[in-house]
Structures are given as C-alpha cells and as structure tokens.
Amino acid sequence: MPFHAEGGTRRPGAAEAAEVGGDDAAHVTESVDLVEPQGGVEREAVNEEGNRSLAPLPIAHAEAVDRHSWHGDQFPTPWDLASQNRTRSTARLSPHTVITAGIPREFGAILAPRLRRALSSLVAVSPARIDLARLPTPLERAPRLRAAWGGPEIWVKRDDLTGFELSGNKVRKLEYHFGAAIAAGATTVVTCGAAQSNHCRATAAAAARVGLRCLLFLRTPDGLPPAALSGNHLLQRLAGAECRFITPAQYRDRDSLMAEARLRIGDAWVIPEGASDAIGALGYVDAAHELAAQIGEIAGPFTIWHPASSAGTTAGLIRGVAETSIDAEVVACSVGEPAAEVAARVEAILGGDLPPGVRWSVNDAHVGGGYGVVTADELAVQAAASRLTGMVFDPTYTGKALYGLVMEIAAGTFDGGDTVVFWHTGGGFAAFAHDWSAVLSAEHGEADRSTGQ
Ligand SMILES: Cc1ncc(COP(=O)(O)O)c(C=O)c1O
C-alpha cells in the first residue's frame, strides 16, 4: 500500500464546520465565523438554575453539504468518484463495583518507560481505569462491501457498539480519565468540544453514570446555544451536563477556560479535547490487545483503517500494535487536518516515544472540504455503505474515513489479496443532526410519493 504520511494542504474550514463537527480544536480555522458574543464566555445563556434560553438560530450544517456535485438517481460507484478531480496528498473502577487504582497490572508490564514517564508527568496519580464500555466489541466481516466495491476483504471493528449512550471510541479513553478523576477525588469533570461532540456526549453520559458533575465548554458558531436540541447535544443535556457555549475564537483558549474552571471548582478533573492525551490513549492500547485476540481468521498482514482527528485513537493503536503480534499497518485517515499535523499529535501523545518497527501512516487525501464539511459524494458513499451493512456512519468521522477507504480501493491501493480492518469509531448520534434528505430523496422519497406509501 504505497502511501505514507506527508504534509497535506490545509483545506479551508467553514463556519458550518464548527457546528457540524465533533471534537477537535484544530478545526477552528481562520475561516471559521468569529462572531464574539457580547459579554464573552460568562455570558452564556444558562442561569444558575440550569434554565436555558434557546436562540432561534438556523441549523448551519445543512449548508455544509455540497448539493451541486452529485445529482444522480443512483449512488455513484467508487470508480465514478475516483475519476473526478480530487486533491490528493498522502502524506475497569467499575461504576458499580471494581476499583483499579494504580497502573493496572497488564499495563504495568507493557507500558514503555517513556510513555509511563509521559503519563506520570500528566497525572498526579497513577492511571486508574473504570469499566464503562461494553467490551470486547465484535470484529465482523463485511462481505457485501467487498462484493460492491471490489478490492480487499473488509472487516469492521465495531466500536460503535461500545454501548448506546456510551457508543464510540471516546468511551475507551474515558475509562482511564474517569478512573483518574475518581482516584483523584474529583466531583466534577470538565471538557470541551463542539456542540455535536461525541466526546462531550460520552463524557456527560459517563459522568451521569458514576455520579460526577459534568461541565462542558461547547463551541457553536456564535457562542449561543444551538437552535435545535438534536443528536449529541440533546444527549449531553439529557444527561444533565452544564453547558457553556463559546465562540470559535474563545474555543482557541479552551485549555485556559478549563483550567480556570478547575481553579474555581477546586476538585474538578479536566479532560482535554477528545480525551486525546497519554491517559486517554491507553484505551486504544487496550483496544489493540483486544483486536489481537480476535484476528484468528485474518491470515497475513492487514491494514487498520480509522478516522483520525485529535489522534488519541491513532497513538493508542500504534502503541498497542507494537505490544502485540498484530501484523498490521495502522492508517489514520485524517478527517480534516494535514497529515503532518495529525502525525505531530500522535508523537506528542506518545511523548516522542514512537515504537520502532510499527508501520503507520496518516492519509489526508480525503479531507475534502475540511473538517465537518460534507460533500454530497461523501454522503452518498456513506448511505451506500449503510445499505450494504446496516451500520450507521457519521458524516464527520466514520463516514469520511469510509469514503477515504472507498477512494483508495477505487485507486487500486489495495488488491484482492489484501485485508482491511475498518475501525468503526462510532459517532452515530451525529447522523441524526444531519440533513440527509438530498441524498436519500432521489431513491425512496420519490418512489414513496408516487405510490402514495
Ligand atoms: C466518532 C469519532 N471517530 C473518530 C474520532 C477521532 O478520534 P481521535 O480524536 O482520537 O483522533 C472522533 C473524535 O472526535 C469521533 O468522535
């Protein structure tokens, strides 16, 4: 598979991107709408009693879909799409019972010394872990994808099934962050992301489960609450999280905002954006070990293809693969950032301690319009994949990574002898905050109208 991490071109962001997208900061690019609300962050529309005034804002993400590039009444094939002009660059304290204080035995044995040092410099206490996720997640073959798209055999690692409210990759990282928070005696967890952040939703749900307060700094284009309670934001609110809405400009100072909140609250545990640090990455070290125990049927080397953004998932997988006998290349499919930036994040999380001998790369050839900006082509591939698997893909992360994989298949990167494990990192609730009507109406909507059913 001849592509490797190379610096890519930063795609322009869009105001909409900040609204649609989930979790990471780097997406708040210069082109994001930088409207400052009067009164700054303290002027958020939630009073002491938790009552919120919802301003009637338009749902911005509908505009992020490029409706002009696809009009067909059939989903385009990967080959159609590949022939179009595209920019390419390749560059377990169970909440109920069990408390595991200190470095769990299995990690005590496997953590590389420098990663351990990185961990101990980041946490005042040794990492603990609580059980939040339903593990192991299944590893499923998806034969209909191969039948439709050709190329490699495709397996799906179903981290979309780590739970319902706790579905997706974030919960594996949160098992360690909540373990550390509880071990440190925190009463509150504080974190940040976009209003539709999967990470913030999972944090809110985990906090509700273990009985901690949850304070979220949520980015919206104008620093006001979203017009609609939908998708992940609805679940954040249902779980009782305190939501402070901030502008993209304020979000750039998210670490200071969270540090101030911690000082004010006193016993708060701050979880960085996406829970992507050395603590959170341990969840994906575990995940690689989990995969190693499941790959009996996969013969020979394979590729682990997954969406990447704040890079905690990638960093953990790289470390985990190094610690197992898995013969795989870890390929991080960037959903917005240049490959070099994702790679730098991986290195920062691993404390510069990149395990020798692990094959890994970042592919930023398929970021399209940028983070959270979804084209009709991408949506069409995601919808086609749902029809071929029954699974749900979110437009910002898993759907974009799946689109990238389909493009690589079409480009001949993989042949029939290859195997790809597509790591489904969840995000399904964000699909409910998206307007799919343009891509779906051509098929079923019109047929239904014509038959009156
Ligand atoms: C559904 C989903 N998949 C993938 C990612 C990317 O993971 P990471 O931030 O660890 O790179 C995220 C991050 O927000 C996510 O929500």
Short mmCIF file of C-alpha atoms and ligand atoms in Angstrom, two decimals:
data_model
loop_
_atom_site.label_atom_id
_atom_site.label_comp_id
_atom_site.label_asym_id
_atom_site.label_seq_id
_atom_site.Cartn_x
_atom_site.Cartn_y
_atom_site.Cartn_z
CA MET A 1 0.00 0.00 0.00
CA PRO A 2 2.17 2.77 -1.28
CA PHE A 3 1.05 5.82 0.57
CA HIS A 4 2.65 7.45 3.53
CA ALA A 5 2.29 10.40 5.78
CA GLU A 6 3.18 13.56 4.01
CA GLY A 7 2.24 17.10 4.75
CA GLY A 8 -1.01 17.90 3.03
CA THR A 9 -2.69 21.13 2.21
CA ARG A 10 -4.84 22.63 4.90
CA ARG A 11 -8.31 22.90 3.47
CA PRO A 12 -10.29 26.00 4.23
CA GLY A 13 -12.71 25.45 7.07
CA ALA A 14 -16.16 26.92 7.19
CA ALA A 15 -18.37 28.39 9.83
CA GLU A 16 -20.60 25.40 9.39
CA ALA A 17 -17.76 23.05 10.16
CA ALA A 18 -17.59 24.19 13.72
CA GLU A 19 -21.27 23.42 14.10
CA VAL A 20 -21.36 20.02 12.47
CA GLY A 21 -18.11 18.67 13.69
CA GLY A 22 -17.44 16.92 16.89
CA ASP A 23 -14.42 17.28 18.95
CA ASP A 24 -11.26 18.91 17.99
CA ALA A 25 -9.95 22.35 18.10
CA ALA A 26 -7.73 22.49 15.15
CA HIS A 27 -10.86 22.56 13.11
CA VAL A 28 -11.49 26.07 14.25
CA THR A 29 -9.54 27.56 11.42
CA GLU A 30 -9.14 31.10 10.32
CA SER A 31 -12.16 30.86 8.07
CA VAL A 32 -14.50 29.97 10.87
CA ASP A 33 -17.03 32.62 11.66
CA LEU A 34 -15.52 34.50 14.57
CA VAL A 35 -18.50 36.34 15.95
CA GLU A 36 -17.84 37.31 19.54
CA PRO A 37 -20.90 37.28 21.73
CA GLN A 38 -21.35 40.33 23.88
CA GLY A 39 -20.07 39.61 27.31
CA GLY A 40 -17.79 36.69 26.42
CA VAL A 41 -17.88 33.26 27.89
CA GLU A 42 -19.50 34.27 31.13
CA ARG A 43 -22.48 35.43 29.13
CA GLU A 44 -23.80 32.04 28.36
CA ALA A 45 -27.47 31.52 28.18
CA VAL A 46 -27.78 29.21 31.15
CA ASN A 47 -28.74 30.60 34.52
CA GLU A 48 -27.88 29.19 37.93
CA GLU A 49 -31.00 27.02 37.92
CA GLY A 50 -29.95 25.48 34.65
CA ASN A 51 -32.67 27.20 32.62
CA ARG A 52 -31.57 27.97 29.13
CA SER A 53 -32.82 30.44 26.60
CA LEU A 54 -32.55 28.93 23.18
CA ALA A 55 -31.95 31.48 20.49
CA PRO A 56 -33.65 30.71 17.16
CA LEU A 57 -30.54 30.16 15.07
CA PRO A 58 -30.53 28.49 11.67
CA ILE A 59 -29.15 24.97 11.52
CA ALA A 60 -25.89 25.76 9.79
CA HIS A 61 -24.84 22.29 8.83
CA ALA A 62 -27.45 21.95 6.13
CA GLU A 63 -25.45 24.44 4.09
CA ALA A 64 -22.23 22.49 4.51
CA VAL A 65 -23.43 19.87 2.08
CA ASP A 66 -22.28 20.46 -1.42
CA ARG A 67 -25.51 19.79 -3.26
CA HIS A 68 -24.15 20.62 -6.68
CA SER A 69 -21.61 17.92 -7.20
CA TRP A 70 -24.00 14.98 -7.27
CA HIS A 71 -27.44 14.84 -8.83
CA GLY A 72 -27.73 11.22 -9.83
CA ASP A 73 -30.61 8.96 -9.10
CA GLN A 74 -28.12 6.23 -8.29
CA PHE A 75 -25.29 6.27 -5.86
CA PRO A 76 -22.05 6.80 -7.75
CA THR A 77 -19.60 3.94 -7.76
CA PRO A 78 -16.15 4.43 -6.30
CA TRP A 79 -14.80 4.37 -9.84
CA ASP A 80 -17.03 7.25 -10.90
CA LEU A 81 -15.92 9.23 -7.92
CA ALA A 82 -12.24 8.45 -8.32
CA SER A 83 -12.32 9.71 -11.88
CA GLN A 84 -13.41 13.14 -10.74
CA ASN A 85 -10.83 15.75 -9.97
CA ARG A 86 -9.73 15.45 -6.37
CA THR A 87 -6.93 16.86 -4.41
CA ARG A 88 -4.76 14.02 -3.25
CA SER A 89 -1.92 14.09 -0.88
CA THR A 90 -0.73 11.20 1.13
CA ALA A 91 1.35 12.07 3.32
CA ARG A 92 -12.04 -1.13 34.58
CA LEU A 93 -13.12 1.24 38.98
CA SER A 94 -16.40 -0.17 37.57
CA PRO A 95 -19.02 2.50 38.08
CA HIS A 96 -20.74 -0.14 40.08
CA THR A 97 -18.05 -2.07 41.86
CA VAL A 98 -14.45 -2.61 40.82
CA ILE A 99 -11.74 -0.05 41.58
CA THR A 100 -8.38 -0.47 39.93
CA ALA A 101 -6.07 2.08 41.50
CA GLY A 102 -2.55 2.41 40.22
CA ILE A 103 -1.33 1.20 36.88
CA PRO A 104 -3.26 -1.95 36.07
CA ARG A 105 -1.02 -4.98 36.14
CA GLU A 106 -1.25 -5.66 32.46
CA PHE A 107 -0.19 -2.13 31.64
CA GLY A 108 2.46 -2.10 34.29
CA ALA A 109 4.05 -4.82 32.24
CA ILE A 110 3.65 -3.32 28.83
CA LEU A 111 3.92 0.42 29.08
CA ALA A 112 7.11 1.66 27.54
CA PRO A 113 9.20 3.59 30.03
CA ARG A 114 8.87 6.87 28.22
CA LEU A 115 5.12 6.56 27.90
CA ARG A 116 4.99 5.86 31.61
CA ARG A 117 7.02 9.00 32.23
CA ALA A 118 4.66 10.95 29.99
CA LEU A 119 1.76 9.59 31.98
CA SER A 120 3.22 10.38 35.35
CA SER A 121 4.05 13.90 34.26
CA LEU A 122 0.46 14.39 33.22
CA VAL A 123 -1.32 12.97 36.20
CA ALA A 124 -0.76 13.48 39.85
CA VAL A 125 -1.99 9.97 40.46
CA SER A 126 -1.24 6.74 38.66
CA PRO A 127 -3.73 5.95 35.94
CA ALA A 128 -6.73 4.00 37.06
CA ARG A 129 -9.45 2.65 34.85
CA ILE A 130 -13.16 2.11 35.29
CA ASP A 131 -15.45 -0.11 33.26
CA LEU A 132 -17.71 1.97 31.08
CA ALA A 133 -17.61 0.29 27.67
CA ARG A 134 -19.18 -2.97 26.62
CA LEU A 135 -16.11 -4.91 25.58
CA PRO A 136 -14.86 -6.64 23.59
CA THR A 137 -16.59 -5.11 20.63
CA PRO A 138 -17.27 -7.50 17.73
CA LEU A 139 -14.97 -7.86 14.76
CA GLU A 140 -17.28 -8.52 11.82
CA ARG A 141 -16.64 -9.39 8.23
CA ALA A 142 -18.49 -7.15 5.76
CA PRO A 143 -18.64 -9.26 2.57
CA ARG A 144 -21.21 -7.08 0.84
CA LEU A 145 -18.83 -4.12 0.88
CA ARG A 146 -16.24 -6.14 -0.99
CA ALA A 147 -18.85 -7.51 -3.37
CA ALA A 148 -19.93 -3.97 -4.23
CA TRP A 149 -16.59 -2.21 -4.22
CA GLY A 150 -14.07 -4.90 -5.04
CA GLY A 151 -10.58 -4.81 -3.63
CA PRO A 152 -9.68 -6.07 -0.21
CA GLU A 153 -11.54 -8.18 2.24
CA ILE A 154 -13.11 -5.78 4.74
CA TRP A 155 -13.69 -6.39 8.40
CA VAL A 156 -15.29 -3.89 10.74
CA LYS A 157 -14.22 -3.45 14.35
CA ARG A 158 -17.50 -2.37 15.91
CA ASP A 159 -16.57 0.30 18.43
CA ASP A 160 -19.90 1.84 17.54
CA LEU A 161 -21.19 -0.91 19.83
CA THR A 162 -19.31 0.03 22.99
CA GLY A 163 -22.71 0.97 24.40
CA PHE A 164 -25.66 3.15 23.48
CA GLU A 165 -25.17 6.50 25.18
CA LEU A 166 -21.52 5.49 25.56
CA SER A 167 -21.01 4.34 21.99
CA GLY A 168 -17.85 5.09 20.06
CA ASN A 169 -14.15 5.48 20.53
CA LYS A 170 -14.31 8.11 23.25
CA VAL A 171 -15.55 5.76 25.91
CA ARG A 172 -12.39 3.65 25.77
CA LYS A 173 -10.38 6.78 26.54
CA LEU A 174 -12.84 7.92 29.18
CA GLU A 175 -12.43 4.68 31.11
CA TYR A 176 -8.96 5.92 32.02
CA HIS A 177 -9.88 9.57 32.51
CA PHE A 178 -12.79 8.74 34.79
CA GLY A 179 -10.62 6.28 36.66
CA ALA A 180 -8.08 9.02 37.23
CA ALA A 181 -10.77 11.56 38.14
CA ILE A 182 -12.29 9.26 40.73
CA ALA A 183 -8.89 8.26 42.08
CA ALA A 184 -8.07 11.95 42.44
CA GLY A 185 -11.30 12.58 44.38
CA ALA A 186 -12.84 14.86 41.76
CA THR A 187 -16.50 15.76 42.00
CA THR A 188 -16.69 17.31 38.54
CA VAL A 189 -15.31 16.56 35.12
CA VAL A 190 -14.69 19.41 32.72
CA THR A 191 -14.16 19.04 29.00
CA CYS A 192 -14.77 20.72 25.66
CA GLY A 193 -15.79 20.17 22.07
CA ALA A 194 -18.32 21.27 19.51
CA ALA A 195 -22.00 21.24 20.41
CA GLN A 196 -22.33 17.98 18.46
CA SER A 197 -19.24 16.48 20.05
CA ASN A 198 -19.30 12.72 20.51
CA HIS A 199 -16.66 13.13 23.16
CA CYS A 200 -18.77 15.61 25.16
CA ARG A 201 -21.83 13.37 24.87
CA ALA A 202 -19.90 10.35 26.10
CA THR A 203 -18.36 12.40 28.92
CA ALA A 204 -21.78 13.66 30.01
CA ALA A 205 -23.20 10.13 29.97
CA ALA A 206 -20.26 8.67 31.88
CA ALA A 207 -20.46 11.44 34.47
CA ALA A 208 -24.15 10.78 34.97
CA ARG A 209 -23.44 7.09 35.37
CA VAL A 210 -20.78 7.48 38.04
CA GLY A 211 -22.38 10.48 39.75
CA LEU A 212 -19.95 13.25 38.87
CA ARG A 213 -20.93 16.73 37.75
CA CYS A 214 -20.09 17.49 34.14
CA LEU A 215 -19.19 20.90 32.81
CA LEU A 216 -18.91 21.22 29.03
CA PHE A 217 -17.45 24.11 27.08
CA LEU A 218 -19.28 23.77 23.80
CA ARG A 219 -18.27 25.55 20.64
CA THR A 220 -21.00 26.99 18.44
CA PRO A 221 -20.55 29.41 15.53
CA ASP A 222 -21.86 32.36 17.56
CA GLY A 223 -21.37 31.27 21.15
CA LEU A 224 -25.11 30.80 21.61
CA PRO A 225 -26.94 27.56 22.34
CA PRO A 226 -27.82 25.59 19.20
CA ALA A 227 -31.27 26.27 17.81
CA ALA A 228 -32.24 22.64 17.97
CA LEU A 229 -31.75 20.06 20.67
CA SER A 230 -30.60 17.22 18.47
CA GLY A 231 -28.05 14.45 18.16
CA ASN A 232 -25.21 14.51 20.65
CA HIS A 233 -26.22 17.85 22.12
CA LEU A 234 -29.62 16.53 23.08
CA LEU A 235 -27.94 13.65 24.90
CA GLN A 236 -25.49 15.97 26.67
CA ARG A 237 -28.45 17.91 28.01
CA LEU A 238 -30.48 14.83 28.90
CA ALA A 239 -27.51 13.55 30.90
CA GLY A 240 -27.61 16.78 32.88
CA ALA A 241 -24.34 18.33 31.74
CA GLU A 242 -23.87 22.02 32.41
CA CYS A 243 -23.26 23.55 29.01
CA ARG A 244 -21.34 26.76 28.45
CA PHE A 245 -21.48 27.89 24.86
CA ILE A 246 -18.42 29.60 23.45
CA THR A 247 -17.38 31.02 20.12
CA PRO A 248 -14.67 29.50 17.91
CA ALA A 249 -12.36 32.35 18.99
CA GLN A 250 -12.96 31.59 22.65
CA TYR A 251 -12.53 27.90 21.93
CA ARG A 252 -8.93 28.52 20.97
CA ASP A 253 -8.36 29.28 24.65
CA ARG A 254 -10.21 26.18 25.75
CA ASP A 255 -7.36 24.91 27.90
CA SER A 256 -7.24 28.19 29.87
CA LEU A 257 -11.01 28.23 30.20
CA MET A 258 -10.99 24.70 31.57
CA ALA A 259 -8.06 25.43 33.87
CA GLU A 260 -9.91 28.48 35.26
CA ALA A 261 -13.00 26.35 35.79
CA ARG A 262 -10.90 23.81 37.66
CA LEU A 263 -9.50 26.52 39.92
CA ARG A 264 -12.98 27.85 40.56
CA ILE A 265 -14.49 24.44 41.26
CA GLY A 266 -11.50 23.13 43.19
CA ASP A 267 -11.98 19.41 42.80
CA ALA A 268 -12.57 19.17 39.07
CA TRP A 269 -10.81 16.82 36.65
CA VAL A 270 -10.07 18.35 33.28
CA ILE A 271 -10.25 16.04 30.28
CA PRO A 272 -8.56 17.52 27.21
CA GLU A 273 -10.32 17.80 23.91
CA GLY A 274 -11.20 14.37 22.59
CA ALA A 275 -9.62 12.80 25.72
CA SER A 276 -6.57 12.57 23.49
CA ASP A 277 -3.58 12.51 25.76
CA ALA A 278 -1.37 9.80 27.17
CA ILE A 279 -4.08 8.79 29.63
CA GLY A 280 -6.88 8.51 27.10
CA ALA A 281 -4.66 6.78 24.55
CA LEU A 282 -4.33 3.87 26.95
CA GLY A 283 -7.86 2.95 25.99
CA TYR A 284 -6.65 2.23 22.47
CA VAL A 285 -3.59 0.36 23.69
CA ASP A 286 -6.18 -1.92 25.28
CA ALA A 287 -8.17 -1.96 22.07
CA ALA A 288 -5.22 -3.23 20.04
CA HIS A 289 -4.77 -6.05 22.51
CA GLU A 290 -8.46 -6.79 22.16
CA LEU A 291 -8.11 -6.95 18.39
CA ALA A 292 -5.08 -9.21 18.68
CA ALA A 293 -7.26 -11.75 20.45
CA GLN A 294 -9.85 -11.61 17.65
CA ILE A 295 -7.89 -11.85 14.44
CA GLY A 296 -7.67 -15.60 14.24
CA GLU A 297 -9.46 -15.72 10.90
CA ILE A 298 -7.38 -13.00 9.30
CA ALA A 299 -4.45 -14.54 7.55
CA GLY A 300 -1.42 -12.42 6.83
CA PRO A 301 -0.75 -8.72 7.19
CA PHE A 302 -3.61 -6.27 7.14
CA THR A 303 -4.39 -2.59 7.40
CA ILE A 304 -6.17 -0.94 10.33
CA TRP A 305 -8.04 1.97 8.75
CA HIS A 306 -9.65 4.50 11.11
CA PRO A 307 -10.71 8.14 11.26
CA ALA A 308 -8.25 10.45 12.99
CA SER A 309 -8.51 13.89 14.42
CA SER A 310 -7.17 14.64 17.89
CA ALA A 311 -5.10 11.46 17.37
CA GLY A 312 -5.54 9.68 20.70
CA THR A 313 -7.04 6.71 18.92
CA THR A 314 -4.12 6.51 16.50
CA ALA A 315 -1.48 6.92 19.19
CA GLY A 316 -3.01 4.18 21.31
CA LEU A 317 -3.34 1.82 18.37
CA ILE A 318 0.28 2.34 17.35
CA ARG A 319 1.48 1.64 20.85
CA GLY A 320 -0.87 -1.32 21.19
CA VAL A 321 0.13 -2.88 17.88
CA ALA A 322 3.76 -2.60 18.95
CA GLU A 323 2.94 -4.56 22.06
CA THR A 324 1.15 -7.39 20.28
CA SER A 325 1.92 -9.79 17.48
CA ILE A 326 -0.52 -7.98 15.18
CA ASP A 327 0.99 -7.75 11.69
CA ALA A 328 -0.77 -4.60 10.55
CA GLU A 329 -0.16 -1.12 9.25
CA VAL A 330 -2.09 1.47 11.23
CA VAL A 331 -3.51 4.02 8.79
CA ALA A 332 -5.04 7.15 10.25
CA CYS A 333 -7.45 8.70 7.77
CA SER A 334 -7.47 12.38 8.63
CA VAL A 335 -10.92 13.94 8.71
CA GLY A 336 -9.62 17.47 8.38
CA GLU A 337 -6.04 18.16 9.36
CA PRO A 338 -2.90 17.85 7.26
CA ALA A 339 -1.13 14.56 7.75
CA ALA A 340 1.88 16.24 9.31
CA GLU A 341 -0.30 17.79 11.99
CA VAL A 342 -2.01 14.52 12.87
CA ALA A 343 1.39 12.81 12.96
CA ALA A 344 2.73 15.53 15.28
CA ARG A 345 -0.19 14.97 17.62
CA VAL A 346 0.50 11.24 17.67
CA GLU A 347 4.10 11.90 18.58
CA ALA A 348 3.15 14.40 21.27
CA ILE A 349 0.72 11.94 22.87
CA LEU A 350 3.33 9.20 22.82
CA GLY A 351 5.84 11.57 24.39
CA GLY A 352 8.11 11.27 21.37
CA ASP A 353 8.36 7.56 22.11
CA LEU A 354 7.32 6.10 18.77
CA PRO A 355 7.68 2.36 18.89
CA PRO A 356 10.20 1.21 16.31
CA GLY A 357 9.03 -1.31 13.77
CA VAL A 358 5.36 -0.35 13.72
CA ARG A 359 4.10 0.53 10.27
CA TRP A 360 1.82 3.53 10.45
CA SER A 361 0.87 6.46 8.28
CA VAL A 362 -1.57 9.31 8.05
CA ASN A 363 -3.62 9.73 4.90
CA ASP A 364 -5.02 13.22 4.39
CA ALA A 365 -6.06 12.79 0.78
CA HIS A 366 -9.76 12.62 1.55
CA VAL A 367 -10.46 15.52 3.85
CA GLY A 368 -12.44 17.09 1.03
CA GLY A 369 -13.86 20.46 2.07
CA GLY A 370 -12.29 20.19 5.51
CA TYR A 371 -13.36 19.13 8.95
CA GLY A 372 -17.10 18.79 9.29
CA VAL A 373 -17.74 19.89 5.72
CA VAL A 374 -19.51 17.09 3.92
CA THR A 375 -19.98 16.75 0.19
CA ALA A 376 -22.89 15.00 -1.44
CA ASP A 377 -20.44 12.42 -2.82
CA GLU A 378 -19.30 11.59 0.68
CA LEU A 379 -22.85 11.33 1.96
CA ALA A 380 -23.76 9.11 -0.97
CA VAL A 381 -20.94 6.67 -0.20
CA GLN A 382 -21.91 6.66 3.48
CA ALA A 383 -25.54 5.95 2.66
CA ALA A 384 -24.47 3.22 0.22
CA ALA A 385 -22.35 1.63 2.95
CA SER A 386 -25.34 1.68 5.28
CA ARG A 387 -27.34 -0.18 2.66
CA LEU A 388 -24.58 -2.76 2.36
CA THR A 389 -24.05 -3.31 6.07
CA GLY A 390 -26.99 -1.91 8.03
CA MET A 391 -24.50 0.17 10.02
CA VAL A 392 -24.73 3.91 10.62
CA PHE A 393 -21.80 6.17 9.77
CA ASP A 394 -21.48 9.77 10.87
CA PRO A 395 -20.60 12.33 8.23
CA THR A 396 -17.70 13.92 10.11
CA TYR A 397 -15.63 10.94 11.22
CA THR A 398 -16.53 7.38 10.29
CA GLY A 399 -18.30 8.38 7.10
CA LYS A 400 -15.38 10.46 5.92
CA ALA A 401 -12.90 7.71 6.73
CA LEU A 402 -15.08 5.20 4.93
CA TYR A 403 -15.22 7.49 1.92
CA GLY A 404 -11.43 7.72 2.02
CA LEU A 405 -11.17 3.95 2.08
CA VAL A 406 -13.51 3.63 -0.88
CA MET A 407 -11.43 6.15 -2.81
CA GLU A 408 -8.28 4.18 -2.09
CA ILE A 409 -9.95 0.96 -3.21
CA ALA A 410 -11.00 2.66 -6.40
CA ALA A 411 -7.47 3.94 -6.91
CA GLY A 412 -6.10 0.40 -6.63
CA THR A 413 -4.26 0.93 -3.37
CA PHE A 414 -5.50 -2.45 -2.19
CA ASP A 415 -5.83 -5.62 -4.19
CA GLY A 416 -7.98 -8.69 -3.74
CA GLY A 417 -5.39 -10.37 -1.53
CA ASP A 418 -5.37 -7.52 0.99
CA THR A 419 -7.37 -7.27 4.17
CA VAL A 420 -8.57 -4.07 5.80
CA VAL A 421 -9.99 -3.75 9.29
CA PHE A 422 -12.13 -0.63 9.25
CA TRP A 423 -12.28 0.61 12.82
CA HIS A 424 -15.80 1.93 13.28
CA THR A 425 -15.31 4.58 15.93
CA GLY A 426 -19.00 5.36 16.41
CA GLY A 427 -20.49 8.82 16.11
CA GLY A 428 -23.92 7.61 15.03
CA PHE A 429 -25.85 10.23 17.00
CA ALA A 430 -24.32 12.96 14.87
CA ALA A 431 -26.02 11.35 11.88
CA PHE A 432 -29.31 12.45 13.44
CA ALA A 433 -28.17 16.05 13.45
CA HIS A 434 -27.51 15.97 9.74
CA ASP A 435 -29.69 16.66 6.73
CA TRP A 436 -29.58 13.57 4.53
CA SER A 437 -32.67 14.42 2.51
CA ALA A 438 -30.84 15.42 -0.67
CA VAL A 439 -29.02 12.12 -0.90
CA LEU A 440 -31.95 9.93 0.07
CA SER A 441 -34.89 11.58 -1.66
CA ALA A 442 -33.82 10.58 -5.17
CA GLU A 443 -34.40 6.93 -4.39
CA HIS A 444 -37.03 6.25 -1.83
CA GLY A 445 -38.76 9.56 -1.23
CA GLU A 446 -39.99 9.94 -4.78
CA ALA A 447 -40.95 6.31 -5.12
CA ASP A 448 -42.96 6.57 -1.94
CA ARG A 449 -44.78 9.66 -3.16
CA SER A 450 -45.62 8.04 -6.47
CA THR A 451 -47.17 5.03 -4.81
CA GLY A 452 -48.71 7.08 -2.06
CA GLN A 453 -46.98 4.92 0.56
C1 LIG B 1 -16.83 9.14 16.03
C2 LIG B 1 -15.40 9.57 16.10
N1 LIG B 1 -14.49 8.90 15.39
C3 LIG B 1 -13.20 9.26 15.37
C4 LIG B 1 -12.76 10.34 16.10
C5 LIG B 1 -11.32 10.70 16.04
O1 LIG B 1 -10.64 10.17 17.13
P1 LIG B 1 -9.37 10.91 17.69
O2 LIG B 1 -9.84 12.25 18.16
O3 LIG B 1 -8.87 10.03 18.75
O4 LIG B 1 -8.41 11.06 16.55
C6 LIG B 1 -13.66 11.07 16.87
C7 LIG B 1 -13.20 12.24 17.62
O5 LIG B 1 -13.89 13.10 17.94
C8 LIG B 1 -15.02 10.68 16.87
O6 LIG B 1 -15.94 11.35 17.58
#
